[in-house]
XYZ file of C-alpha atoms in Angstrom:
151
model
C -3.369 13.304 -11.219
C -7.116 13.056 -10.409
C -7.786 11.165 -13.638
C -4.991 8.667 -12.891
C -6.424 8.164 -9.426
C -9.815 7.472 -10.916
C -8.374 4.901 -13.263
C -6.574 3.358 -10.283
C -9.885 3.192 -8.392
C -11.391 1.237 -11.353
C -8.425 -1.145 -11.555
C -8.436 -1.703 -7.788
C -12.179 -2.305 -7.873
C -11.536 -5.006 -10.464
C -8.784 -6.515 -8.315
C -11.126 -6.458 -5.311
C -13.724 -8.365 -7.255
C -11.093 -10.970 -8.129
C -10.189 -11.105 -4.419
C -13.847 -11.786 -3.454
C -14.285 -8.617 -1.427
C -17.999 -8.141 -1.008
C -20.407 -5.249 -0.536
C -19.434 -1.878 0.665
C -15.978 -3.110 1.639
C -15.186 -3.440 -2.085
C -15.844 0.228 -2.722
C -13.926 1.344 0.369
C -10.984 -0.890 -0.510
C -10.892 0.577 -3.999
C -10.845 4.095 -2.562
C -7.773 2.982 -0.628
C -6.023 2.046 -3.844
C -6.944 5.357 -5.428
C -5.681 7.328 -2.422
C -2.441 5.439 -2.326
C -1.777 6.129 -5.993
C -2.775 9.751 -5.496
C -0.239 10.163 -2.673
C 2.467 8.513 -4.756
C 1.849 10.879 -7.686
C 1.558 13.847 -5.362
C 4.837 13.230 -3.601
C 6.753 12.074 -6.643
C 5.504 14.400 -9.379
C 4.318 17.507 -7.488
C 6.702 17.684 -4.560
C 9.580 16.042 -6.455
C 10.477 13.666 -3.603
C 12.655 10.690 -4.475
C 11.033 7.624 -5.969
C 11.738 5.311 -2.998
C 10.516 7.831 -0.359
C 7.433 8.493 -2.450
C 6.691 4.719 -2.347
C 7.198 4.713 1.421
C 4.886 7.670 1.982
C 2.197 6.249 -0.315
C 2.304 2.802 1.283
C 2.188 4.287 4.773
C -0.804 6.440 3.835
C -2.519 3.376 2.335
C -1.839 1.486 5.574
C -3.205 4.349 7.673
C -6.398 4.396 5.570
C -6.659 0.614 5.858
C -6.252 0.647 9.654
C -8.905 3.359 10.028
C -11.345 1.645 7.631
C -10.814 -1.743 9.281
C -11.966 -0.292 12.611
C -14.843 1.682 11.081
C -16.172 -1.294 9.053
C -15.202 -3.942 11.663
C -13.348 -5.901 8.984
C -9.848 -7.402 8.946
C -7.124 -4.910 7.908
C -5.881 -7.157 5.110
C -9.184 -6.624 3.254
C -8.186 -2.986 2.772
C -4.441 -3.047 2.887
C -4.053 -5.446 -0.040
C -6.225 -3.292 -2.344
C -4.440 -0.186 -1.078
C -0.941 -1.373 -2.020
C -1.791 -3.138 -5.222
C -1.266 -0.006 -7.368
C 2.281 0.319 -6.019
C 3.355 -3.277 -6.713
C 6.341 -3.152 -9.080
C 5.033 -5.711 -11.608
C 6.557 -3.875 -14.527
C 9.941 -3.958 -12.843
C 9.786 -7.729 -12.479
C 8.721 -8.123 -16.063
C 11.606 -5.975 -17.242
C 14.019 -7.853 -15.020
C 12.941 -11.202 -16.483
C 13.036 -9.735 -20.005
C 16.711 -8.679 -19.485
C 17.571 -12.115 -18.098
C 16.033 -13.823 -21.190
C 17.874 -11.387 -23.487
C 21.123 -12.209 -21.734
C 21.721 -8.728 -20.302
C 22.705 -9.831 -16.823
C 24.006 -6.422 -15.657
C 20.794 -4.718 -16.594
C 18.768 -7.529 -15.037
C 20.699 -7.137 -11.772
C 20.189 -3.414 -11.720
C 16.489 -3.649 -12.488
C 16.040 -6.599 -10.081
C 17.669 -4.713 -7.244
C 15.544 -1.644 -7.900
C 12.378 -3.769 -7.994
C 13.189 -5.547 -4.750
C 13.987 -2.255 -3.118
C 10.598 -0.879 -4.089
C 8.857 -4.010 -2.813
C 10.808 -3.805 0.410
C 10.022 -0.150 0.986
C 6.344 -0.796 0.410
C 6.467 -3.569 3.038
C 8.386 -1.321 5.475
C 5.697 1.421 5.099
C 2.902 -1.038 5.818
C 4.834 -2.605 8.737
C 5.669 0.763 10.211
C 2.004 1.888 10.377
C 0.759 -1.550 11.555
C 3.311 -1.511 14.390
C 2.336 1.990 15.483
C -1.340 1.055 15.301
C -0.794 -2.065 17.396
C 1.286 -0.153 19.939
C -1.397 2.530 20.296
C -4.100 -0.137 20.663
C -2.153 -1.966 23.434
C -1.377 1.312 25.169
C -5.117 2.271 25.140
C -6.129 -1.101 26.525
C -3.563 -0.893 29.344
C -4.633 2.666 30.263
C -8.337 1.679 30.166
C -7.764 -1.441 32.278
C -5.816 0.652 34.892
C -8.632 3.168 35.066
C -11.345 0.497 35.526
C -9.372 -1.262 38.321
C -9.498 1.796 40.552
């Protein structure tokens, strides 16, 4: 599990270079990808949680890491969140779906396509969930702070 996370760190580092992430942000974004993959492996392989819920937990943890690092490094969240979710992207599922379409196996293509879209959707829901909570907390803190300073 640790070795796989290290390999993911290297792959995410390469993706970050392609995405023109510079300086220390590149390293921290790569750590986000490794942590996300580690949480996916931990929940799916070690705790035997379902595949979809494992993707949700991993994407949510990646989004939490991204929100924290964006505030610490004073950088946009997308710098970190894209590298954090890249290990979870179901590229193999899309490839297999298209392969089944080309082979003429429409039933298998539909099954694989639905599964792939479900994974992509659950990743988006995990990121959206954390982003919404973060935004709500931020607005709540601003409102509380503005009420305190008015008095």
